[in-house]
Amino acid sequence: MPLDHTDAWHPTVNPSARMPIHHHRHHAVLGHGHGILNETPRRRGGTTLRLPRIHDGRLHVLQLAGPEHLAFAPWWLPASDTVSVQAIRGLYDTALDHPAPTRRERTVLAHLRDDFTARCTRTGDRLTVGEALWQAADTLHRAVVPTLPELTLTSLTRSPVRHILTGALAQVPGGLLPALQGWARQEQQPMFPLLAVATSPHGIPLRVRLHARTGRLDTTPLTAGSARPTPLTEDGLLALLEAGRLIPGARLTALAETAQHLTGQRVRHFGNAYGHHRTAARLLEAPTATAIPCCPDDQDSWHYADLPYENPTRYPLHLIELAACDPAAHRAASALIDTALLRGEPVHLELKGDLGETVRSGGARLLR
């Protein structure tokens, strides 16, 4: 059996039109419906709520809540962590306090918020915050587009894949820290400030940093600007990963997958790799490891439909505004998904009177 490490989907408070394509591509590329939910926090990642509006033949996008309310989301913390749950719930509350959402949009926003909160309350430590949000969004998306394939994404903190990654990092040829130092020298970086994220014994989200010149690791609170760093050893990092209290960043993941590949194990990576497997292959003298990524970056999935916005950019559909449209628009979205999968690119919609009409019109053109 190959090691399939999938990190192509992040939790997000309003999934984009990429999500249905990701579902289909996951099955098509890997041949199964199980994977890892990418809970590595990204600045401005997954915490923005916007709504599109069509006025005077142009698209306008209103931001209701975003990174100014929550810069880094601690997706990997347990769903019993009330501070983290309230932070995500607060994004929906902020959006609902905004005067812009329509009645139907308010219904969808409240539904997502309440489903997420109920899953956290019901499951506690059996899910992470990211898993609870993923499941709530996936359930709503499946109600809107029933043709979506079934997909189960699990936090690395609870998946047995973490044991494989831990063992692989412990066997990096020449040692893990020297490999990371060599990587930093290649990129002329004095520090990797977000090598991984972790959880302290007191449940505080941490960032793991590498100081390139000395090879020293330390941790600081993820969101605190001036906290005193705590030293971390290589063994300590591996122990956190083994215990389900650490999420490796993209560089650590690439090193682990490359080291596993060197043992003769088949390794497949589904999701953006940012060129890291090429770097890891050079560092570990494993030229064939460049084949580990299943797809080039941004070809694992794509938006199934988008709208003309500020030339030359286009704005993708998102779940909340689609769910607030009528059932005819939902049926049209299924046709748009099928066409985007066939073409391998988004369907470019033409703006009509409102979003529902825009989606229905785009689907009708395809169904003729």
Short mmCIF file of C-alpha atoms in Angstrom, two decimals:
data_model
loop_
_atom_site.label_atom_id
_atom_site.label_comp_id
_atom_site.label_asym_id
_atom_site.label_seq_id
_atom_site.Cartn_x
_atom_site.Cartn_y
_atom_site.Cartn_z
CA MET A 1 0.00 0.00 0.00
CA PRO A 2 1.38 3.45 -0.86
CA LEU A 3 1.65 6.26 1.65
CA ASP A 4 -0.97 8.75 0.50
CA HIS A 5 -0.48 12.10 2.20
CA THR A 6 -3.27 14.46 1.17
CA ASP A 7 -3.18 18.07 2.27
CA ALA A 8 -5.10 19.64 -0.60
CA TRP A 9 -7.98 20.99 1.46
CA HIS A 10 -7.92 23.47 4.35
CA PRO A 11 -10.81 24.21 6.70
CA THR A 12 -12.52 27.43 5.69
CA VAL A 13 -15.56 29.32 6.91
CA ASN A 14 -16.86 29.68 3.32
CA PRO A 15 -15.53 27.05 0.88
CA SER A 16 -14.96 28.21 -2.68
CA ALA A 17 -15.99 26.59 -5.95
CA ARG A 18 -12.75 24.59 -5.74
CA MET A 19 -14.25 22.26 -3.14
CA PRO A 20 -16.46 20.12 -5.43
CA ILE A 21 -13.62 19.74 -7.96
CA HIS A 22 -11.33 18.69 -5.10
CA HIS A 23 -13.82 15.98 -4.09
CA HIS A 24 -13.94 14.53 -7.61
CA ARG A 25 -10.20 14.84 -8.23
CA HIS A 26 -9.34 13.16 -4.92
CA HIS A 27 -11.19 10.05 -6.06
CA ALA A 28 -9.90 10.24 -9.66
CA VAL A 29 -6.24 10.68 -8.71
CA LEU A 30 -5.97 8.44 -5.64
CA GLY A 31 -8.81 5.98 -6.22
CA HIS A 32 -10.31 6.31 -2.74
CA GLY A 33 -12.16 8.76 -0.52
CA HIS A 34 -9.97 9.12 2.58
CA GLY A 35 -7.33 11.76 3.28
CA ILE A 36 -5.71 14.23 5.64
CA LEU A 37 -7.27 17.62 6.33
CA ASN A 38 -4.60 20.32 6.02
CA GLU A 39 -4.79 22.16 9.35
CA THR A 40 -1.59 24.19 8.92
CA PRO A 41 -2.71 27.77 9.62
CA ARG A 42 -2.19 30.35 6.89
CA ARG A 43 -2.22 34.07 7.53
CA ARG A 44 -5.54 35.28 6.13
CA GLY A 45 -6.37 31.64 5.38
CA GLY A 46 -9.87 30.27 5.75
CA THR A 47 -11.23 33.06 7.96
CA THR A 48 -12.78 35.46 5.42
CA LEU A 49 -16.51 35.82 4.78
CA ARG A 50 -17.45 37.78 1.64
CA LEU A 51 -20.61 38.11 -0.42
CA PRO A 52 -20.83 39.07 -4.11
CA ARG A 53 -23.30 41.63 -5.43
CA ILE A 54 -24.15 42.55 -9.03
CA HIS A 55 -24.92 46.23 -9.61
CA ASP A 56 -24.97 48.15 -12.89
CA GLY A 57 -23.56 45.17 -14.75
CA ARG A 58 -20.51 44.90 -12.48
CA LEU A 59 -19.53 42.59 -9.65
CA HIS A 60 -18.97 44.09 -6.19
CA VAL A 61 -17.62 42.00 -3.31
CA LEU A 62 -18.48 42.89 0.27
CA GLN A 63 -16.25 41.66 3.09
CA LEU A 64 -18.25 40.84 6.22
CA ALA A 65 -15.54 39.27 8.42
CA GLY A 66 -11.94 38.32 7.96
CA PRO A 67 -8.34 38.16 9.19
CA GLU A 68 -8.70 41.40 11.12
CA HIS A 69 -10.94 39.37 13.44
CA LEU A 70 -8.81 36.18 13.42
CA ALA A 71 -5.36 36.18 11.77
CA PHE A 72 -4.35 32.55 12.40
CA ALA A 73 -7.02 29.91 13.01
CA PRO A 74 -5.94 27.07 15.37
CA TRP A 75 -7.64 24.39 13.28
CA TRP A 76 -5.71 21.50 14.86
CA LEU A 77 -6.84 22.14 18.44
CA PRO A 78 -9.54 19.83 19.84
CA ALA A 79 -13.17 20.85 19.32
CA SER A 80 -13.46 21.00 23.11
CA ASP A 81 -11.28 24.14 23.07
CA THR A 82 -13.95 26.72 23.74
CA VAL A 83 -11.74 29.74 22.94
CA SER A 84 -10.99 28.43 19.44
CA VAL A 85 -14.58 27.41 18.80
CA GLN A 86 -15.83 30.83 19.87
CA ALA A 87 -13.27 32.51 17.60
CA ILE A 88 -14.66 30.67 14.55
CA ARG A 89 -18.25 31.14 15.66
CA GLY A 90 -17.49 34.82 16.13
CA LEU A 91 -16.69 35.20 12.42
CA TYR A 92 -20.22 34.07 11.55
CA ASP A 93 -21.67 36.32 14.28
CA THR A 94 -19.79 39.29 12.85
CA ALA A 95 -21.14 38.51 9.38
CA LEU A 96 -24.67 38.20 10.74
CA ASP A 97 -24.33 41.58 12.44
CA HIS A 98 -23.52 43.16 9.07
CA PRO A 99 -26.52 44.74 7.32
CA ALA A 100 -25.66 43.37 3.86
CA PRO A 101 -26.73 39.67 3.98
CA THR A 102 -30.17 38.84 2.61
CA ARG A 103 -32.64 36.75 4.58
CA ARG A 104 -31.60 33.59 2.74
CA GLU A 105 -27.89 34.37 3.23
CA ARG A 106 -28.51 34.92 6.93
CA THR A 107 -30.20 31.54 7.11
CA VAL A 108 -27.17 29.85 5.52
CA LEU A 109 -24.66 31.72 7.71
CA ALA A 110 -26.59 30.78 10.86
CA HIS A 111 -26.91 27.17 9.70
CA LEU A 112 -23.17 26.78 9.18
CA ARG A 113 -22.39 28.47 12.49
CA ASP A 114 -24.85 26.34 14.44
CA ASP A 115 -23.89 23.06 12.76
CA PHE A 116 -20.20 23.73 13.46
CA THR A 117 -20.92 24.65 17.09
CA ALA A 118 -23.14 21.60 17.64
CA ARG A 119 -20.47 19.25 16.25
CA CYS A 120 -17.89 20.75 18.60
CA THR A 121 -20.20 20.43 21.59
CA ARG A 122 -21.20 16.88 20.69
CA THR A 123 -17.76 15.46 19.90
CA GLY A 124 -15.33 17.36 22.12
CA ASP A 125 -11.87 15.80 21.88
CA ARG A 126 -13.00 13.31 19.23
CA LEU A 127 -12.73 16.01 16.52
CA THR A 128 -10.52 19.01 15.95
CA VAL A 129 -11.89 22.50 15.31
CA GLY A 130 -10.90 22.10 11.66
CA GLU A 131 -12.62 18.74 11.29
CA ALA A 132 -15.85 20.07 12.79
CA LEU A 133 -15.89 23.00 10.35
CA TRP A 134 -14.95 20.78 7.41
CA GLN A 135 -17.79 18.38 8.22
CA ALA A 136 -20.34 21.19 8.58
CA ALA A 137 -19.34 22.73 5.24
CA ASP A 138 -19.17 19.35 3.50
CA THR A 139 -22.66 18.44 4.73
CA LEU A 140 -24.11 21.71 3.45
CA HIS A 141 -22.32 21.40 0.11
CA ARG A 142 -23.68 17.87 -0.29
CA ALA A 143 -27.22 19.13 0.36
CA VAL A 144 -26.79 21.78 -2.34
CA VAL A 145 -25.00 19.48 -4.82
CA PRO A 146 -26.01 15.87 -4.01
CA THR A 147 -23.73 14.46 -6.74
CA LEU A 148 -20.58 15.21 -4.72
CA PRO A 149 -18.58 12.03 -4.02
CA GLU A 150 -18.25 10.99 -0.40
CA LEU A 151 -14.97 12.13 1.13
CA THR A 152 -13.57 11.74 4.66
CA LEU A 153 -10.75 14.05 5.71
CA THR A 154 -9.10 13.47 9.09
CA SER A 155 -6.80 15.66 11.16
CA LEU A 156 -3.18 14.52 11.15
CA THR A 157 -3.34 14.83 14.95
CA ARG A 158 -5.67 11.80 14.97
CA SER A 159 -4.47 9.91 11.88
CA PRO A 160 -2.01 6.98 12.01
CA VAL A 161 -0.19 8.68 9.11
CA ARG A 162 1.54 10.83 11.73
CA HIS A 163 3.41 7.75 13.00
CA ILE A 164 4.78 7.10 9.50
CA LEU A 165 5.87 10.73 9.13
CA THR A 166 7.53 10.66 12.56
CA GLY A 167 9.51 7.54 11.68
CA ALA A 168 10.53 8.98 8.33
CA LEU A 169 11.78 12.27 9.84
CA ALA A 170 13.83 10.28 12.35
CA GLN A 171 15.57 8.58 9.40
CA VAL A 172 16.38 11.62 7.24
CA PRO A 173 19.85 10.84 5.79
CA GLY A 174 22.44 13.00 7.52
CA GLY A 175 19.95 14.10 10.17
CA LEU A 176 16.84 16.25 10.15
CA LEU A 177 18.33 19.48 11.50
CA PRO A 178 21.34 19.50 9.14
CA ALA A 179 18.94 18.94 6.22
CA LEU A 180 16.80 21.88 7.35
CA GLN A 181 19.90 24.06 7.77
CA GLY A 182 21.00 23.16 4.25
CA TRP A 183 17.53 24.05 2.97
CA ALA A 184 17.66 27.43 4.70
CA ARG A 185 21.10 28.15 3.21
CA GLN A 186 19.79 27.36 -0.27
CA GLU A 187 16.95 29.84 0.23
CA GLN A 188 19.22 32.32 2.04
CA GLN A 189 16.80 32.37 4.95
CA PRO A 190 18.09 33.12 8.48
CA MET A 191 14.97 31.53 9.99
CA PHE A 192 12.01 29.33 9.12
CA PRO A 193 9.44 31.13 11.31
CA LEU A 194 6.63 28.60 10.79
CA LEU A 195 8.34 25.25 10.36
CA ALA A 196 5.39 23.61 12.13
CA VAL A 197 2.64 24.39 14.59
CA ALA A 198 2.11 22.58 17.86
CA THR A 199 0.11 22.55 21.07
CA SER A 200 1.62 23.27 24.48
CA PRO A 201 0.79 21.06 27.51
CA HIS A 202 -1.64 23.83 28.51
CA GLY A 203 -3.42 23.79 25.14
CA ILE A 204 -1.80 26.97 23.78
CA PRO A 205 -1.20 27.01 19.98
CA LEU A 206 2.51 27.37 19.22
CA ARG A 207 4.68 28.08 16.22
CA VAL A 208 7.87 26.03 15.77
CA ARG A 209 10.83 28.00 14.44
CA LEU A 210 14.21 26.94 13.03
CA HIS A 211 17.20 29.28 13.45
CA ALA A 212 19.25 28.39 10.39
CA ARG A 213 22.78 29.37 11.46
CA THR A 214 22.75 27.40 14.72
CA GLY A 215 20.22 24.72 13.81
CA ARG A 216 18.32 25.60 16.96
CA LEU A 217 14.59 24.95 17.28
CA ASP A 218 12.24 26.83 19.57
CA THR A 219 8.55 27.51 20.09
CA THR A 220 6.60 30.70 20.73
CA PRO A 221 2.84 31.26 21.06
CA LEU A 222 1.34 31.47 17.58
CA THR A 223 -0.26 34.87 18.03
CA ALA A 224 1.93 36.54 20.69
CA GLY A 225 4.46 39.06 19.42
CA SER A 226 7.00 39.28 22.27
CA ALA A 227 6.74 36.06 24.28
CA ARG A 228 9.96 34.41 25.45
CA PRO A 229 10.81 31.44 23.18
CA THR A 230 11.05 27.92 24.62
CA PRO A 231 13.87 25.69 23.32
CA LEU A 232 12.82 22.53 21.47
CA THR A 233 15.02 19.59 20.57
CA GLU A 234 14.73 17.44 17.46
CA ASP A 235 13.55 14.56 19.64
CA GLY A 236 11.03 16.88 21.23
CA LEU A 237 9.66 17.86 17.82
CA LEU A 238 9.31 14.21 16.82
CA ALA A 239 7.63 13.38 20.14
CA LEU A 240 5.05 16.12 19.58
CA LEU A 241 4.28 14.78 16.09
CA GLU A 242 4.02 11.22 17.38
CA ALA A 243 1.66 12.34 20.15
CA GLY A 244 -0.65 14.19 17.78
CA ARG A 245 0.33 17.63 19.08
CA LEU A 246 2.18 18.93 16.02
CA ILE A 247 1.27 19.71 12.41
CA PRO A 248 4.36 19.82 10.15
CA GLY A 249 4.69 22.59 7.59
CA ALA A 250 5.27 21.96 3.90
CA ARG A 251 9.07 21.65 4.18
CA LEU A 252 8.95 19.10 7.00
CA THR A 253 6.29 17.17 5.11
CA ALA A 254 8.40 17.07 1.94
CA LEU A 255 11.44 15.83 3.91
CA ALA A 256 9.35 13.12 5.59
CA GLU A 257 7.83 11.95 2.30
CA THR A 258 11.24 11.94 0.59
CA ALA A 259 12.85 9.98 3.44
CA GLN A 260 9.96 7.49 3.28
CA HIS A 261 10.42 7.23 -0.49
CA LEU A 262 14.09 6.34 0.08
CA THR A 263 13.01 3.26 2.05
CA GLY A 264 11.43 1.89 -1.13
CA GLN A 265 7.88 2.76 -0.08
CA ARG A 266 5.62 4.26 -2.74
CA VAL A 267 4.61 7.77 -1.67
CA ARG A 268 1.91 9.96 -3.23
CA HIS A 269 1.28 13.58 -2.26
CA PHE A 270 -2.05 15.15 -3.25
CA GLY A 271 -1.99 18.92 -2.87
CA ASN A 272 0.29 21.84 -3.62
CA ALA A 273 3.97 21.09 -2.98
CA TYR A 274 5.45 24.57 -3.71
CA GLY A 275 8.49 22.96 -5.34
CA HIS A 276 9.54 21.53 -1.97
CA HIS A 277 9.92 17.98 -3.24
CA ARG A 278 12.50 19.13 -5.78
CA THR A 279 14.48 20.79 -3.00
CA ALA A 280 14.14 17.78 -0.69
CA ALA A 281 15.22 15.49 -3.53
CA ARG A 282 18.42 17.52 -4.01
CA LEU A 283 19.17 17.73 -0.30
CA LEU A 284 18.68 14.01 0.29
CA GLU A 285 20.14 12.91 -3.06
CA ALA A 286 16.89 11.25 -4.09
CA PRO A 287 16.25 12.38 -7.69
CA THR A 288 13.24 10.10 -8.21
CA ALA A 289 11.44 11.74 -5.26
CA THR A 290 10.41 14.58 -7.58
CA ALA A 291 7.64 12.21 -8.74
CA ILE A 292 6.01 12.14 -5.27
CA PRO A 293 3.52 14.99 -6.01
CA CYS A 294 0.52 13.66 -7.92
CA CYS A 295 -0.07 16.97 -9.71
CA PRO A 296 1.73 20.25 -10.38
CA ASP A 297 0.79 23.07 -8.04
CA ASP A 298 -2.79 24.34 -8.49
CA GLN A 299 -3.67 21.42 -10.77
CA ASP A 300 -4.95 19.19 -7.99
CA SER A 301 -8.22 21.16 -8.23
CA TRP A 302 -9.65 24.39 -9.59
CA HIS A 303 -12.79 26.51 -9.27
CA TYR A 304 -15.69 25.11 -11.25
CA ALA A 305 -17.14 28.56 -11.96
CA ASP A 306 -16.12 32.18 -11.59
CA LEU A 307 -17.39 35.68 -12.33
CA PRO A 308 -15.75 38.68 -14.02
CA TYR A 309 -14.42 40.97 -11.31
CA GLU A 310 -11.60 43.51 -11.47
CA ASN A 311 -9.90 42.93 -14.81
CA PRO A 312 -8.04 40.62 -15.26
CA THR A 313 -9.06 38.82 -12.06
CA ARG A 314 -12.17 36.70 -11.65
CA TYR A 315 -14.12 35.94 -8.49
CA PRO A 316 -14.98 32.30 -7.75
CA LEU A 317 -18.36 31.18 -6.50
CA HIS A 318 -18.48 30.23 -2.83
CA LEU A 319 -20.72 27.88 -0.88
CA ILE A 320 -22.69 30.41 1.17
CA GLU A 321 -23.94 32.52 -1.74
CA LEU A 322 -24.71 29.41 -3.82
CA ALA A 323 -26.61 27.77 -0.94
CA ALA A 324 -28.68 30.98 -0.62
CA CYS A 325 -29.78 30.67 -4.28
CA ASP A 326 -32.86 28.71 -5.35
CA PRO A 327 -32.93 24.99 -6.23
CA ALA A 328 -32.74 25.74 -9.96
CA ALA A 329 -29.36 27.42 -9.39
CA HIS A 330 -28.24 24.39 -7.36
CA ARG A 331 -29.08 22.11 -10.28
CA ALA A 332 -27.23 24.45 -12.61
CA ALA A 333 -24.18 24.23 -10.32
CA SER A 334 -24.09 20.45 -10.87
CA ALA A 335 -23.86 21.05 -14.64
CA LEU A 336 -21.13 23.62 -14.12
CA ILE A 337 -19.12 21.14 -12.01
CA ASP A 338 -19.41 18.41 -14.65
CA THR A 339 -18.28 20.80 -17.38
CA ALA A 340 -15.35 22.15 -15.37
CA LEU A 341 -14.16 18.60 -14.69
CA LEU A 342 -14.40 17.75 -18.39
CA ARG A 343 -12.58 20.90 -19.50
CA GLY A 344 -10.02 20.96 -16.69
CA GLU A 345 -10.70 24.64 -16.02
CA PRO A 346 -13.38 26.95 -14.59
CA VAL A 347 -16.53 27.88 -16.46
CA HIS A 348 -16.53 31.66 -16.88
CA LEU A 349 -20.00 32.94 -16.07
CA GLU A 350 -21.56 36.06 -17.57
CA LEU A 351 -23.12 38.51 -15.13
CA LYS A 352 -26.92 38.70 -15.18
CA GLY A 353 -29.42 40.48 -12.94
CA ASP A 354 -28.39 38.71 -9.72
CA LEU A 355 -26.27 35.77 -8.65
CA GLY A 356 -29.06 33.20 -8.94
CA GLU A 357 -29.84 34.25 -12.49
CA THR A 358 -26.12 34.26 -13.32
CA VAL A 359 -25.68 30.67 -12.14
CA ARG A 360 -28.93 29.46 -13.73
CA SER A 361 -28.01 31.09 -17.03
CA GLY A 362 -24.55 29.53 -17.02
CA GLY A 363 -25.97 26.09 -16.33
CA ALA A 364 -28.71 26.51 -18.93
CA ARG A 365 -26.15 27.23 -21.65
CA LEU A 366 -24.45 23.94 -20.83
CA LEU A 367 -27.66 21.93 -20.65
CA ARG A 368 -28.94 23.05 -24.04
#
